Structure formats: structure tokens, C-alpha cells
Coordinates of C-alpha atoms in Angstrom, one line a residue:
Chain A
M1 CA -0.5 10.1 -14.4
N2 CA -1.5 7.7 -16.6
N3 CA -5.3 7.2 -16.5
S4 CA -5.9 4.8 -19.1
H5 CA -7.2 1.4 -19.1
R6 CA -3.8 0.3 -19.2
M7 CA -0.9 -1.8 -17.1
A8 CA 1.8 0.9 -15.5
S9 CA 4.2 -0.7 -17.9
G10 CA 2.5 0.8 -20.7
T11 CA 1.9 -1.9 -23.4
P12 CA -1.8 -3.8 -23.1
L13 CA -2.5 -6.6 -20.5
P14 CA -1.8 -9.8 -22.6
N15 CA -4.7 -12.2 -23.1
I16 CA -3.6 -15.1 -21.4
D17 CA -6.3 -17.8 -21.3
Q18 CA -6.1 -21.3 -20.9
T19 CA -8.3 -23.5 -23.4
P20 CA -8.5 -26.7 -23.2
A21 CA -8.7 -26.7 -19.7
P22 CA -6.2 -29.0 -18.4
Q23 CA -7.0 -32.6 -17.0
T24 CA -4.5 -33.4 -13.8
F25 CA -3.8 -31.5 -10.7
E26 CA -0.4 -31.1 -12.2
A27 CA -1.1 -30.2 -15.6
W28 CA -3.3 -27.2 -14.4
K29 CA -0.8 -26.3 -11.3
Q30 CA 1.7 -25.7 -14.5
A31 CA -1.0 -23.8 -16.5
V32 CA -1.8 -21.4 -13.9
L33 CA 2.1 -20.9 -12.9
H34 CA 2.6 -20.0 -16.0
G35 CA -0.1 -17.7 -16.4
T36 CA 0.9 -16.0 -13.4
E37 CA 4.4 -15.4 -14.4
L38 CA 3.4 -14.1 -17.4
T39 CA 1.5 -12.0 -15.4
L40 CA 3.8 -10.9 -13.2
Q41 CA 6.3 -10.2 -16.0
H42 CA 4.0 -8.0 -17.9
T43 CA 2.5 -6.1 -15.0
L44 CA 5.6 -5.0 -13.0
P45 CA 7.6 -2.2 -14.6
A46 CA 10.3 -3.1 -16.8
S47 CA 13.8 -3.3 -15.3
N48 CA 15.1 -0.6 -17.0
E49 CA 12.5 2.1 -16.4
T50 CA 13.4 4.8 -14.2
P51 CA 14.6 4.3 -11.5
A52 CA 15.9 1.6 -12.5
R53 CA 17.5 0.0 -9.8
L54 CA 14.2 0.2 -7.7
H55 CA 12.7 -1.8 -10.8
E56 CA 15.1 -4.5 -10.8
A57 CA 14.8 -5.0 -7.1
M58 CA 11.1 -5.5 -7.6
R59 CA 11.3 -7.7 -10.0
Y60 CA 14.4 -9.7 -8.0
A61 CA 11.7 -10.3 -5.3
V62 CA 8.8 -11.3 -7.4
L63 CA 10.1 -13.2 -10.3
G64 CA 11.6 -16.7 -10.3
P65 CA 11.2 -19.1 -7.4
G66 CA 8.3 -19.2 -5.4
K67 CA 5.6 -21.6 -4.4
R68 CA 2.6 -19.0 -5.6
V69 CA 0.1 -20.5 -3.0
R70 CA -2.0 -17.9 -3.4
P71 CA -2.1 -17.1 -7.1
L72 CA -3.1 -21.0 -7.4
L73 CA -6.0 -20.7 -4.6
C74 CA -7.1 -17.9 -6.3
H75 CA -7.6 -19.0 -9.8
A76 CA -9.0 -22.4 -7.9
A77 CA -11.6 -20.9 -6.3
G78 CA -12.5 -18.8 -9.6
E79 CA -12.6 -21.5 -11.9
A80 CA -15.2 -23.7 -8.9
V81 CA -17.6 -20.6 -9.1
A82 CA -16.6 -20.6 -13.0
A83 CA -15.1 -17.0 -13.4
R84 CA -12.9 -16.0 -16.3
C85 CA -9.2 -17.1 -16.0
P86 CA -7.9 -13.4 -17.6
A87 CA -9.4 -12.0 -14.6
L88 CA -7.9 -14.4 -12.6
N89 CA -4.2 -13.8 -13.9
V90 CA -4.5 -10.2 -12.8
V91 CA -6.1 -10.6 -9.3
A92 CA -3.5 -13.6 -8.7
A93 CA -0.6 -11.4 -10.1
A94 CA -2.0 -8.4 -7.3
L95 CA -1.9 -11.4 -4.5
E96 CA 1.5 -12.2 -5.4
M97 CA 3.1 -9.2 -5.2
M98 CA 1.0 -8.4 -1.9
H99 CA 2.6 -11.3 -0.6
V100 CA 6.1 -10.4 -1.7
Y101 CA 5.7 -7.3 -0.4
S102 CA 5.1 -8.9 3.1
L103 CA 7.9 -11.1 2.6
V104 CA 10.6 -8.1 2.0
H105 CA 9.6 -6.4 5.4
D106 CA 9.5 -9.2 6.9
D107 CA 12.9 -10.2 6.1
L108 CA 14.5 -6.5 6.8
P109 CA 17.1 -6.8 9.8
A110 CA 14.2 -4.7 12.2
M111 CA 12.1 -6.9 12.0
D112 CA 12.8 -11.0 11.3
D113 CA 16.3 -10.4 10.5
D114 CA 16.4 -13.0 7.3
D115 CA 19.1 -13.2 4.5
L116 CA 17.5 -15.9 2.8
R117 CA 14.2 -16.4 1.0
R118 CA 13.2 -18.5 -1.9
G119 CA 16.7 -19.8 -1.8
R120 CA 18.2 -16.9 -2.5
A121 CA 19.8 -13.9 -0.8
T122 CA 17.0 -11.3 0.5
V123 CA 16.4 -8.0 -0.9
H124 CA 17.9 -6.0 1.8
V125 CA 20.9 -8.2 1.5
Q126 CA 21.5 -8.4 -2.3
Y127 CA 20.7 -4.4 -2.8
D128 CA 19.9 -2.5 0.5
E129 CA 17.6 -2.0 3.4
A130 CA 16.2 1.3 2.2
T131 CA 16.0 -0.1 -1.6
A132 CA 14.2 -2.9 0.6
I133 CA 11.6 -1.2 2.4
L134 CA 11.0 0.8 -0.9
V135 CA 10.8 -2.2 -3.0
G136 CA 7.8 -3.6 -0.1
D137 CA 6.2 -0.2 -0.3
A138 CA 6.3 -0.1 -4.2
L139 CA 4.6 -3.5 -4.4
Q140 CA 1.9 -2.5 -2.4
A141 CA 0.7 0.2 -4.7
Q142 CA 1.6 -2.0 -7.6
A143 CA -1.0 -4.1 -6.4
F144 CA -3.5 -1.8 -6.1
I145 CA -2.9 -0.3 -9.6
T146 CA -2.8 -4.2 -11.1
L147 CA -6.4 -4.5 -9.5
S148 CA -7.8 -1.4 -10.6
Q149 CA -6.8 -2.7 -14.5
A150 CA -8.5 -6.1 -13.9
P151 CA -10.9 -6.5 -16.5
V152 CA -14.3 -6.6 -14.6
S153 CA -16.6 -3.9 -13.5
A154 CA -16.0 -1.5 -11.9
A155 CA -18.1 -2.1 -9.3
C156 CA -16.3 -5.6 -8.8
Q157 CA -12.6 -4.1 -9.3
V158 CA -13.6 -2.0 -5.9
L159 CA -15.1 -5.3 -4.2
L160 CA -11.9 -6.6 -5.1
I161 CA -9.8 -3.5 -3.7
R162 CA -11.1 -3.3 -0.6
E163 CA -11.1 -7.1 0.1
L164 CA -7.4 -7.0 -0.6
A165 CA -6.8 -3.4 1.5
I166 CA -8.5 -5.2 4.3
A167 CA -6.9 -8.4 4.0
V168 CA -3.4 -6.4 4.5
S169 CA -4.6 -3.5 6.9
S170 CA -3.5 -3.5 10.5
T171 CA -6.3 -5.7 11.1
G172 CA -5.2 -8.6 8.9
M173 CA -1.9 -9.4 7.7
V174 CA 0.3 -5.9 9.3
G175 CA -1.6 -6.3 12.1
G176 CA -0.4 -10.3 12.5
Q177 CA 3.1 -9.4 12.4
M178 CA 2.8 -7.0 15.1
I179 CA 1.2 -9.1 16.8
D180 CA 4.2 -11.8 16.2
L181 CA 7.2 -9.5 16.7
S182 CA 5.6 -8.8 20.2
S183 CA 4.9 -12.9 20.8
I184 CA 8.9 -13.3 21.2
D185 CA 9.6 -14.2 24.6
A186 CA 5.8 -14.2 25.3
E187 CA 3.2 -16.6 26.8
L188 CA 0.4 -17.2 24.5
D189 CA -2.5 -19.7 24.8
I190 CA -3.7 -21.9 21.8
A191 CA -6.2 -19.4 21.4
Q192 CA -4.1 -16.5 20.9
L193 CA -1.6 -18.3 18.7
E194 CA -4.4 -18.8 16.3
H195 CA -5.6 -15.3 16.3
M196 CA -2.0 -14.2 15.6
H197 CA -1.8 -17.0 12.6
R198 CA -5.6 -15.7 11.3
M199 CA -4.4 -12.3 10.6
K200 CA -0.5 -12.6 9.7
T201 CA -1.0 -15.4 6.8
G202 CA -5.0 -16.1 7.2
A203 CA -6.4 -13.3 6.1
L204 CA -4.4 -13.1 2.6
I205 CA -4.8 -16.6 2.0
H206 CA -8.9 -16.2 3.1
A207 CA -8.6 -13.0 0.6
S208 CA -7.2 -14.9 -2.0
V209 CA -10.2 -17.5 -2.0
R210 CA -12.7 -15.1 -1.9
M211 CA -11.2 -12.7 -4.5
G212 CA -11.1 -15.3 -7.2
A213 CA -14.9 -16.2 -6.5
L214 CA -15.5 -12.7 -6.6
C215 CA -14.3 -12.4 -10.3
A216 CA -17.5 -14.5 -10.9
E217 CA -19.9 -12.3 -8.7
T218 CA -21.5 -15.6 -7.3
T219 CA -23.8 -16.2 -4.4
Q220 CA -23.4 -15.9 -1.4
E221 CA -23.6 -19.8 -0.2
N222 CA -20.8 -20.4 -2.9
L223 CA -18.6 -17.5 -1.1
D224 CA -20.0 -18.9 2.5
R225 CA -18.5 -22.2 1.4
L226 CA -15.4 -20.9 0.1
D227 CA -15.0 -19.0 3.5
R228 CA -15.0 -22.5 5.4
Y229 CA -12.6 -23.7 2.9
A230 CA -10.3 -20.7 3.2
N231 CA -10.2 -20.3 7.2
A232 CA -9.2 -24.4 7.2
I233 CA -6.5 -24.2 4.9
G234 CA -5.4 -20.8 5.8
L235 CA -4.5 -22.4 9.4
A236 CA -3.8 -25.7 7.9
F237 CA -0.9 -23.7 5.9
Q238 CA 0.4 -21.9 8.9
I239 CA 0.7 -25.7 11.4
V240 CA 2.2 -27.1 8.7
D241 CA 4.8 -23.8 8.1
D242 CA 5.3 -24.5 11.8
I243 CA 6.0 -28.5 11.7
L244 CA 8.5 -27.5 8.7
D245 CA 10.5 -25.2 10.6
A246 CA 11.1 -27.7 13.3
T247 CA 11.9 -30.6 11.0
A248 CA 13.0 -29.3 7.6
D249 CA 16.2 -28.7 6.9
T250 CA 17.6 -24.8 5.5
A251 CA 18.4 -26.2 2.0
T252 CA 15.3 -27.9 1.4
L253 CA 13.1 -24.7 2.6
G254 CA 14.8 -21.9 0.7
K255 CA 14.7 -20.4 4.4
T256 CA 16.1 -20.2 7.7
A257 CA 15.0 -23.7 9.3
G258 CA 14.7 -23.8 13.1
K259 CA 13.9 -20.0 13.2
D260 CA 11.4 -20.2 15.8
A261 CA 12.6 -22.2 18.5
K262 CA 16.2 -20.2 17.8
N263 CA 14.1 -16.9 18.5
H264 CA 11.9 -18.3 21.5
K265 CA 8.5 -17.7 19.0
P266 CA 5.4 -19.6 20.1
T267 CA 4.7 -22.2 17.8
Y268 CA 2.3 -25.2 17.6
V269 CA 5.0 -27.3 17.4
S270 CA 6.0 -26.1 20.9
M271 CA 2.8 -25.2 21.9
L272 CA 1.2 -29.4 21.1
G273 CA 4.2 -30.8 19.8
L274 CA 4.8 -32.5 16.3
K275 CA 2.4 -35.6 16.6
R276 CA -0.6 -33.4 17.8
S277 CA 0.3 -30.6 15.2
R278 CA 0.2 -33.3 12.4
Q279 CA -3.5 -34.4 13.7
L280 CA -4.6 -31.0 13.5
A281 CA -2.8 -29.9 9.9
Q282 CA -4.9 -33.2 8.8
Q283 CA -8.4 -32.5 10.7
L284 CA -8.4 -29.3 9.0
G285 CA -7.3 -30.6 5.7
E286 CA -10.5 -32.5 5.9
Q287 CA -12.5 -29.6 6.8
A288 CA -11.5 -28.1 3.9
Q289 CA -12.5 -31.0 1.5
Q290 CA -15.8 -31.1 3.0
A291 CA -16.8 -27.1 2.4
L292 CA -16.5 -28.1 -1.4
T293 CA -19.8 -30.0 -2.0
T294 CA -21.8 -28.6 -4.3
L295 CA -20.2 -25.7 -6.0
P296 CA -21.1 -24.8 -9.5
G297 CA -17.7 -24.9 -11.5
R298 CA -14.5 -27.6 -11.3
T299 CA -13.4 -28.5 -7.7
D300 CA -10.2 -30.9 -8.3
P301 CA -7.7 -27.6 -8.0
L302 CA -9.4 -26.8 -4.6
H303 CA -9.1 -30.9 -3.8
G304 CA -5.8 -30.6 -5.0
L305 CA -4.6 -27.7 -3.0
V306 CA -5.4 -29.7 0.2
D307 CA -3.4 -32.2 -0.2
L308 CA -0.4 -29.6 -1.7
V309 CA -0.8 -27.8 1.3
I310 CA -0.8 -30.4 4.1
N311 CA 1.6 -32.5 2.6
R312 CA 4.1 -30.4 1.2
L313 CA 8.0 -30.6 1.9
H314 CA 9.2 -26.9 2.1
Chain B
M1 CA -13.7 -9.9 6.8
N2 CA -15.8 -7.0 7.3
N3 CA -17.3 -6.3 3.0
S4 CA -20.3 -4.3 4.3
H5 CA -20.1 -0.4 3.4
R6 CA -18.4 0.8 6.4
M7 CA -15.0 2.4 7.8
A8 CA -12.8 -0.1 9.1
S9 CA -13.3 0.9 12.3
G10 CA -17.1 -0.3 12.3
T11 CA -19.0 3.0 12.5
P12 CA -21.1 4.3 9.6
L13 CA -19.0 7.4 8.3
P14 CA -20.1 10.8 9.7
N15 CA -21.8 13.0 7.1
I16 CA -19.5 16.1 7.7
D17 CA -20.9 18.9 5.6
Q18 CA -19.9 22.6 5.4
T19 CA -23.0 25.0 5.3
P20 CA -23.0 27.9 4.7
A21 CA -19.6 28.1 2.8
P22 CA -17.1 30.1 4.8
Q23 CA -16.6 33.5 3.0
T24 CA -12.6 34.2 4.1
F25 CA -9.6 31.9 3.1
E26 CA -8.9 31.3 7.0
A27 CA -12.4 30.7 7.6
W28 CA -12.6 28.4 4.6
K29 CA -8.9 26.6 5.4
Q30 CA -9.7 26.1 9.5
A31 CA -13.2 24.4 8.2
V32 CA -11.5 22.0 5.7
L33 CA -8.8 21.1 8.8
H34 CA -11.7 20.4 11.3
G35 CA -13.4 18.4 8.7
T36 CA -10.2 16.4 7.6
E37 CA -9.0 16.1 11.5
L38 CA -12.9 14.4 12.2
T39 CA -12.5 12.0 9.1
L40 CA -8.9 10.9 10.0
Q41 CA -10.1 10.5 13.8
H42 CA -13.0 8.6 12.7
T43 CA -11.5 6.5 9.5
L44 CA -8.1 5.3 11.4
P45 CA -8.7 2.1 13.5
A46 CA -9.5 2.9 17.3
S47 CA -6.5 2.9 19.6
N48 CA -7.5 0.1 21.7
E49 CA -8.5 -2.2 18.8
T50 CA -5.7 -5.6 18.6
P51 CA -2.7 -4.7 18.1
A52 CA -3.4 -1.8 20.2
R53 CA 0.1 -0.6 19.9
L54 CA -0.1 -0.6 16.3
H55 CA -2.6 1.4 16.1
E56 CA -1.9 3.9 18.5
A57 CA 0.7 4.5 16.9
M58 CA -0.7 4.9 13.5
R59 CA -2.7 7.9 15.2
Y60 CA 0.1 9.4 16.7
A61 CA 1.8 9.3 13.6
V62 CA -1.7 10.7 11.8
L63 CA -3.0 12.7 13.9
G64 CA -2.6 16.4 15.4
P65 CA 0.2 18.7 14.1
G66 CA 0.3 18.5 10.6
K67 CA 0.0 21.5 7.4
R68 CA -2.5 19.0 5.8
V69 CA -1.3 20.7 2.5
R70 CA -2.8 17.7 0.0
P71 CA -5.9 17.8 2.1
L72 CA -6.6 21.1 1.4
L73 CA -5.4 21.2 -2.2
C74 CA -7.8 18.4 -2.6
H75 CA -11.1 20.4 -1.1
A76 CA -10.2 23.5 -3.1
A77 CA -9.8 21.9 -6.2
G78 CA -12.9 19.6 -5.9
E79 CA -14.7 23.2 -4.7
A80 CA -13.4 24.8 -8.2
V81 CA -15.5 22.1 -9.9
A82 CA -18.3 21.7 -7.3
A83 CA -17.6 18.3 -6.0
R84 CA -19.4 17.4 -2.9
C85 CA -17.8 18.0 0.4
P86 CA -18.7 14.7 2.0
A87 CA -16.6 12.8 -0.3
L88 CA -13.4 15.4 -0.5
N89 CA -13.6 14.4 3.5
V90 CA -13.0 10.9 2.8
V91 CA -10.9 11.4 -0.3
A92 CA -8.5 14.2 2.1
A93 CA -8.3 11.8 4.9
A94 CA -7.0 9.0 2.5
L95 CA -4.3 11.5 0.7
E96 CA -3.1 12.4 4.3
M97 CA -2.6 9.1 5.6
M98 CA -0.5 8.1 2.4
H99 CA 1.6 11.4 2.7
V100 CA 2.1 10.2 6.2
Y101 CA 3.4 6.9 5.7
S102 CA 6.1 8.5 3.2
L103 CA 7.2 10.8 6.1
V104 CA 7.5 7.8 8.6
H105 CA 9.5 5.4 5.9
D106 CA 11.3 8.2 5.2
D107 CA 12.8 9.1 8.3
L108 CA 13.5 5.5 9.1
P109 CA 17.4 4.7 10.1
A110 CA 17.7 3.1 6.7
M111 CA 16.3 5.9 4.9
D112 CA 16.9 9.8 5.8
D113 CA 17.5 8.7 9.6
D114 CA 15.6 11.6 10.9
D115 CA 14.1 12.1 14.6
L116 CA 11.7 15.1 14.9
R117 CA 8.7 15.4 12.5
R118 CA 5.7 18.3 12.8
G119 CA 7.5 18.9 16.4
R120 CA 7.6 15.7 17.9
A121 CA 9.4 12.6 17.7
T122 CA 9.4 10.2 15.0
V123 CA 7.5 7.3 14.9
H124 CA 10.6 4.9 15.0
V125 CA 12.1 7.0 17.9
Q126 CA 8.3 7.5 19.9
Y127 CA 8.0 3.6 19.1
D128 CA 10.4 1.6 17.3
E129 CA 11.6 0.7 14.1
A130 CA 10.0 -2.0 13.6
T131 CA 6.9 -0.4 14.4
A132 CA 6.9 2.7 12.4
I133 CA 7.5 0.2 9.1
L134 CA 4.3 -1.7 10.3
V135 CA 2.5 1.7 10.9
G136 CA 3.6 3.3 7.1
D137 CA 2.4 -0.4 5.5
A138 CA -1.1 -0.4 7.3
L139 CA -1.8 3.5 6.8
Q140 CA -1.2 2.8 2.9
A141 CA -3.6 0.1 3.2
Q142 CA -5.7 2.2 5.1
A143 CA -5.5 4.6 2.7
F144 CA -7.2 2.4 -0.1
I145 CA -9.4 0.8 2.4
T146 CA -10.8 5.0 2.8
L147 CA -11.1 5.1 -0.7
S148 CA -12.9 2.2 -1.3
Q149 CA -15.8 3.4 0.9
A150 CA -15.7 6.9 -0.6
P151 CA -19.6 8.0 -1.3
V152 CA -19.1 8.5 -5.1
S153 CA -19.9 5.4 -7.9
A154 CA -17.8 2.7 -7.9
A155 CA -16.5 3.7 -11.6
C156 CA -15.3 7.2 -9.7
Q157 CA -13.9 5.1 -6.6
V158 CA -11.7 3.0 -9.2
L159 CA -10.6 6.1 -10.7
L160 CA -9.9 7.6 -7.4
I161 CA -7.8 4.5 -6.2
R162 CA -6.3 3.9 -9.3
E163 CA -4.6 7.8 -9.7
L164 CA -3.4 7.4 -5.7
A165 CA -1.6 3.8 -6.8
I166 CA -0.1 5.2 -9.4
A167 CA 0.7 8.5 -7.7
V168 CA 2.6 7.0 -5.1
S169 CA 4.1 3.8 -7.0
S170 CA 7.6 2.9 -8.2
T171 CA 7.0 5.5 -11.1
G172 CA 5.9 8.2 -8.7
M173 CA 6.6 9.3 -4.7
V174 CA 8.4 5.6 -4.0
G175 CA 10.5 5.9 -7.1
G176 CA 11.1 9.6 -6.6
Q177 CA 12.5 8.7 -3.0
M178 CA 14.5 5.8 -4.4
I179 CA 16.5 8.9 -6.9
D180 CA 16.5 11.1 -3.7
L181 CA 18.5 8.5 -1.6
S182 CA 21.1 8.0 -4.6
S183 CA 21.8 11.6 -5.0
I184 CA 23.5 11.9 -2.0
D185 CA 27.1 13.5 -3.4
A186 CA 25.6 13.1 -6.9
E187 CA 26.3 15.2 -9.9
L188 CA 22.6 16.4 -10.5
D189 CA 21.6 18.8 -13.6
I190 CA 18.5 20.8 -12.5
A191 CA 16.3 19.2 -14.6
Q192 CA 17.4 15.8 -13.1
L193 CA 16.7 17.8 -9.7
E194 CA 12.9 18.4 -11.2
H195 CA 12.6 14.9 -12.1
M196 CA 13.0 14.1 -8.7
H197 CA 10.9 16.5 -6.9
R198 CA 8.2 15.7 -9.8
M199 CA 8.1 12.3 -8.5
K200 CA 8.9 12.1 -4.8
T201 CA 6.6 15.2 -3.6
G202 CA 4.5 16.4 -7.0
A203 CA 3.0 13.0 -8.0
L204 CA 1.3 13.3 -4.5
I205 CA 0.5 16.7 -4.5
H206 CA -0.6 16.8 -8.3
A207 CA -3.2 13.5 -7.2
S208 CA -4.4 15.6 -4.5
V209 CA -5.7 18.2 -7.0
R210 CA -6.8 15.8 -9.5
M211 CA -8.4 13.8 -7.1
G212 CA -10.4 16.5 -5.8
A213 CA -11.4 17.7 -9.0
L214 CA -12.4 13.3 -10.0
C215 CA -15.2 13.6 -7.0
A216 CA -16.8 15.6 -9.4
E217 CA -16.7 13.6 -12.7
T218 CA -16.1 17.0 -14.2
T219 CA -14.7 17.2 -18.1
Q220 CA -11.4 17.1 -19.4
E221 CA -10.8 20.6 -19.9
N222 CA -10.9 21.6 -16.6
L223 CA -9.1 18.6 -15.1
D224 CA -6.3 20.1 -18.1
R225 CA -6.7 23.5 -16.1
L226 CA -6.0 21.8 -12.6
D227 CA -3.1 19.9 -14.1
R228 CA -1.5 23.2 -15.1
Y229 CA -2.7 24.6 -12.0
A230 CA -1.0 21.4 -9.6
N231 CA 2.3 21.0 -11.7
A232 CA 3.1 24.3 -10.7
I233 CA 2.3 24.7 -7.2
G234 CA 3.9 21.0 -6.5
L235 CA 7.5 22.4 -8.3
A236 CA 6.7 25.5 -6.4
F237 CA 6.3 23.7 -3.2
Q238 CA 9.4 21.8 -3.6
I239 CA 11.5 24.9 -3.9
V240 CA 9.9 26.4 -0.9
D241 CA 10.6 23.4 1.0
D242 CA 14.4 23.8 0.0
I243 CA 14.8 27.3 0.7
L244 CA 13.1 26.7 4.2
D245 CA 15.8 23.9 4.8
A246 CA 18.3 26.3 4.7
T247 CA 16.9 29.4 6.1
A248 CA 14.7 28.4 9.0
D249 CA 15.6 26.9 12.3
T250 CA 14.5 23.3 13.2
A251 CA 12.1 24.7 15.7
T252 CA 10.3 26.6 13.4
L253 CA 10.2 24.0 10.6
G254 CA 9.1 21.5 13.5
K255 CA 12.1 18.8 11.7
T256 CA 15.8 19.2 11.3
A257 CA 17.0 22.2 9.5
G258 CA 20.1 22.0 7.5
K259 CA 20.1 18.5 6.3
D260 CA 20.2 18.7 2.8
A261 CA 23.7 20.8 3.0
K262 CA 24.9 18.1 5.7
N263 CA 23.7 15.0 3.8
H264 CA 25.1 16.9 0.8
K265 CA 22.2 16.9 -1.2
P266 CA 21.7 18.7 -4.3
T267 CA 18.9 21.5 -3.9
Y268 CA 17.6 24.1 -5.6
V269 CA 19.3 26.7 -3.3
S270 CA 22.5 24.8 -3.7
M271 CA 22.2 24.8 -8.0
L272 CA 20.5 28.4 -8.3
G273 CA 21.3 29.8 -5.2
L274 CA 18.8 31.7 -3.0
K275 CA 17.8 34.6 -4.7
R276 CA 17.0 32.7 -8.0
S277 CA 15.2 29.9 -5.9
R278 CA 13.0 32.7 -4.6
Q279 CA 12.2 34.3 -7.9
L280 CA 11.2 30.7 -9.6
A281 CA 8.9 29.8 -6.9
Q282 CA 7.2 33.2 -7.5
Q283 CA 7.1 32.8 -11.3
L284 CA 5.7 29.3 -10.3
G285 CA 3.0 31.1 -8.6
E286 CA 1.8 32.8 -10.6
Q287 CA 1.7 30.0 -13.6
A288 CA -0.4 28.5 -11.0
Q289 CA -2.5 31.5 -10.6
Q290 CA -3.2 31.8 -14.5
A291 CA -4.2 28.3 -14.8
L292 CA -7.4 29.2 -12.7
T293 CA -9.4 30.7 -15.3
T294 CA -13.1 30.1 -16.5
L295 CA -13.6 26.9 -13.9
P296 CA -17.3 26.3 -12.7
G297 CA -16.9 26.6 -9.2
R298 CA -15.5 28.5 -6.1
T299 CA -11.8 29.2 -6.8
D300 CA -10.8 31.4 -4.1
P301 CA -9.3 28.8 -2.0
L302 CA -7.2 27.2 -4.9
H303 CA -5.9 31.4 -5.3
G304 CA -5.1 31.3 -1.6
L305 CA -3.1 28.2 -1.6
V306 CA -0.8 29.3 -3.9
D307 CA -0.1 32.0 -1.6
L308 CA -0.3 29.6 1.4
V309 CA 2.6 27.7 -0.3
I310 CA 4.9 30.3 -1.3
N311 CA 4.9 32.3 1.4
R312 CA 5.2 29.6 4.5
L313 CA 7.4 30.0 7.3
H314 CA 7.7 26.5 7.9

């Protein structure tokens, strides 16, 4: 086993920094996406490493298209408390690996059974079901390898690892997927629906914000402000997802549209209607913005991400 | 998210110690099995915690029957370098969760498609396929939560987490399963077979020994000795597995016998024959014993485990 302070691919981590800080939100976003992509490229095992088919499938699942909402939130929260960029790139890559593993498993025939994701064939369609299960399993492990090599103190590494592990556990993301699967044809009230979403997508979005901030070892007050931001934007993200599933087409979404209604799944749209769902998303966006007072660093990326999440088209 | 230094179930970790040290190997083994079971009972989320069906299935998979070879190796290696028992119990529980997750996923219809494990219905038979996928996913996360709360220094926690994450990654256990699946009807030579097993089962057995020793922050020389022990016993374990698959019956094994031949999988028995396979297992056992000179702590458990692995009946 390789225990040196290096990435699993065997070469030292590139020092991807972004100086000077880009001025506009769009330039900031492009810089973060570029840093995330380079770090993912570097952190995932090479596609010619044995077993090549597995590594090729892991890279197929992770690299390329993707909104990278969690890496963006991680960087934005980190910059709001003056965290250093090299650590944020590594943490953002771990978050994206974890998110992609959940997509690969959720798309499996025994789960949501979908064949389109990010505008391409899902992993079990492009490869096969066994490979897709193993891709997800390996990406979860790779996320923890990556965090165990983040350029922060050991104490901070453990905080990051614990935060992520709890967020994706049976009381977080995986538990939310379990509830979601059993909600088909079930009568949920709005509180139960919110609880499910806070676990299924909210927990990892929440962790993305917190982990960015943890890189700077910031104050509890700042973490509390970012918690409020994360809770609001996490729920807003899911409501917009429900709205898009009901209103956008498959080509725009890059994944199958109209699935919730077809599967008789309760959603914000089915329970509140389109108009009230849109109002609720807007209100949550305002709550998120209001949480961003008196943070020590740059907050315009966190503000920009509220607009991006609320007004996104896919 | 709960970030305090507590187990996910919300109550403090019990301080399970074993004083005075049991005299015989059998008494030592029973004490370790008892400590492992108590720690697993305590560390897994309660079966009435939401989502209850998922937590019930996780506990069904982990608790109860099981040889607990990895917890035993972890404790034995730790005691050989004078590690403290409370840390070993936690690390051993994390290892067993990780092992069980791999069993649950390997048994899935898309993988080895088996309906019997440890003498009981596999998780996807007892519950359903989606639940089995999520049980495995959640157990992997739970193993990392558990390690992030081990009563050792943060630096040691990170070493343990990195060791386990690399062992179960695409270049370790999951990669080995990928190669194993693609070996059906394939022509492997003995070196390729050994390489596959070193990844599929060897990596986690190796990590079990190393992680026990890492709890004591021991010398590199002691780790090297234990590496040699682990490499030998890991391969011996797999050869005995192949022998048992060919010679024992399903009732004794608690899992389906004769599967390798039925699935046209290359094994030590199919490549070397029974007699030479048994000789090779014995030789590896002797190599493992020879590695155990001049360790500072108690080594009779490590010696006893060689006998247990080589001469086991299931």
C-alpha cells in the first residue's frame, strides 16, 4: 500500500492556484471549474492503470460535462472565510467524486433505472451493471483517499473526512435515497418531503459549504452563518430540480425529464403547484443571501451561486 | 450534521477493554470476538433510526455469524506491537463493516449472484436489490465515520483512514473484484491469479494487520515484519478459500459451494490441483510464522491465526 503523501495516481498533486482573483462571477466560476477539472484529472487513477476498464469507466463518469455545483459551493464558502485555494481544489474534487458515485448508483436498474445522465449514456448502459456498481464503490473510496491527502493539518483532514462521511451515510445522502425509493406511490406530507430532500441532496450540499469553510479553520460564528446559507440553498436547489423535471425537456436537462410524475413520486410541484414552488425557491434564495453578512472574505461568489441555483435552466 | 466526537448512533463509545489478557488462544479469540460484536452493535445506527429499513438491513448484514478474520488480525497485530485495546476495537469494527459491504455488493445479481451468505439469505434476497446496494454504500461510509472517531491522535486517524481507503479502492479490493468478474472463462496464468487475489482479498487483510499495528505508532521495522506476515497469510487465506469451495459442502461453508467450477473461474485448485494447493498454503503459513520474530508484544495470537486460517473448515 502506498502511504506517502501523494495522490493514488502516483505523481505529486499539482499546485493549482488562482492569482490574481478573477473580478466577475463568471470569470471566478470558470477559474474554479478549470481548477476542479485539472484536480479531478490528476486525482483519479489513470485509465491505463489496472484494471483499465474500471478506471476508464470511473473517468467517464466523473470527467467532462457536469454543473459542478458542489465544487463551486466549496470554493465560494472557502473564499468567504479566506481559505487557501490549493486545499479547496482537493476538497472540491473529493466532493464531486462522492456526488458522481451517488449518481452512478442512483441510475442503476434496481434504483431509478435511468439511461441518460449529463447528456450521455449512464455508466451501466455505456459499460455494464457490475462495472457501474464498482465505479460507485471505488469513487467513494477515492474521495476519502483524496481528503486524506489534502494540504491541510491532520486535525483538519479528520474534520473534513468526518463531515463528508456523515453527509453521505445512512443518516444523510444514502438514507435520503432509501426514503426516496420507498416514497413511490406513497403519501408524504410537505415536512416529510423536505426531510427526505435534506438527507438526499441537502446533506452533501451542506457539507460542500462547510468543508470549504473548514479548510480555513474559521470561527463557529462564521460556520453558523454558512450553515444557514447552505440549508437554504440546498432546499432551493431541490425545489428547482422538481420544477425543471416538470417543465424542461430531456435535451436541455441532459437527463430524462418528467420522471417524477411518471414514477408517481411526490415533489414540490405535485404538492404545492408550479407557482408556489417558484415562490418558495425565491424565498429560500433570499434567506441564503441574508445569511451572508459580516463574513471576513469575498462573498460575491456565494451570492452569485444563489442566482445560479435559482435561475438555472438544467 | 453531528460533528462532535461521538459515534453516529449518538451515544459515547463504550470503553471495552480486556484485562487481564486471556491466557489461551481460544480465550483470546473469544474476548476479541466479544469486543468486536459489542463495538459493532454500538457503532452501527440503531434499527429504529430513520430510515429504519436501511438500518435494520445494515445490522442484519453485519451482526451475528461471521468468522471476523479481519478484526482478529487487527487485534493480534496490534497486541504484537503493544497497541491499546480500545483503539483496536474501533478499528476492527471499521474493518468488518468494510468487509461486509464488499460481501453484500459481491453477492448482488449483477455480480456473483448468490443467495446464501454466512448461513443466511443474502441482503438482496432478504430485503431487495436497491436496499442491498444502499446497505453496502452506507457501510463503507460508516467505516470511515468510525475511524474518524477512533481514540488515537488525528495524525494516526488519517494514517488509518488512508490505509483503509487505498486498500478498498480501485487499485485494491474493488479493482480485484473487477478483475475477478472479467476472469470468468478467461485464461489466467498463476501470476495473474495471484495478482487478482492480492487485490481482491489480500489488500484488506494486509490493511487489517497494518492498521492494528498503526494504532501503536510502531517502528518501520515492525511494520515491515508484519507486512511479510500479512502478505503470506492473505494469499494462504485465498488458497484455502479455493480449496474449501472445491471440497466442502454448502451447509458447512454457509455460502454456496462449488461456485468457482460452475462459473468457470480460474482458482488455485483448478490450476495447481488440490495437493499442490494444500502444500502452497502450508508453505505460506510457515512464511507467516517466520516473519514473527523479535516483535515487542504478545505474538501467540498472530501464530494462532495462521493455524486458524490454514486449517479452517469454512
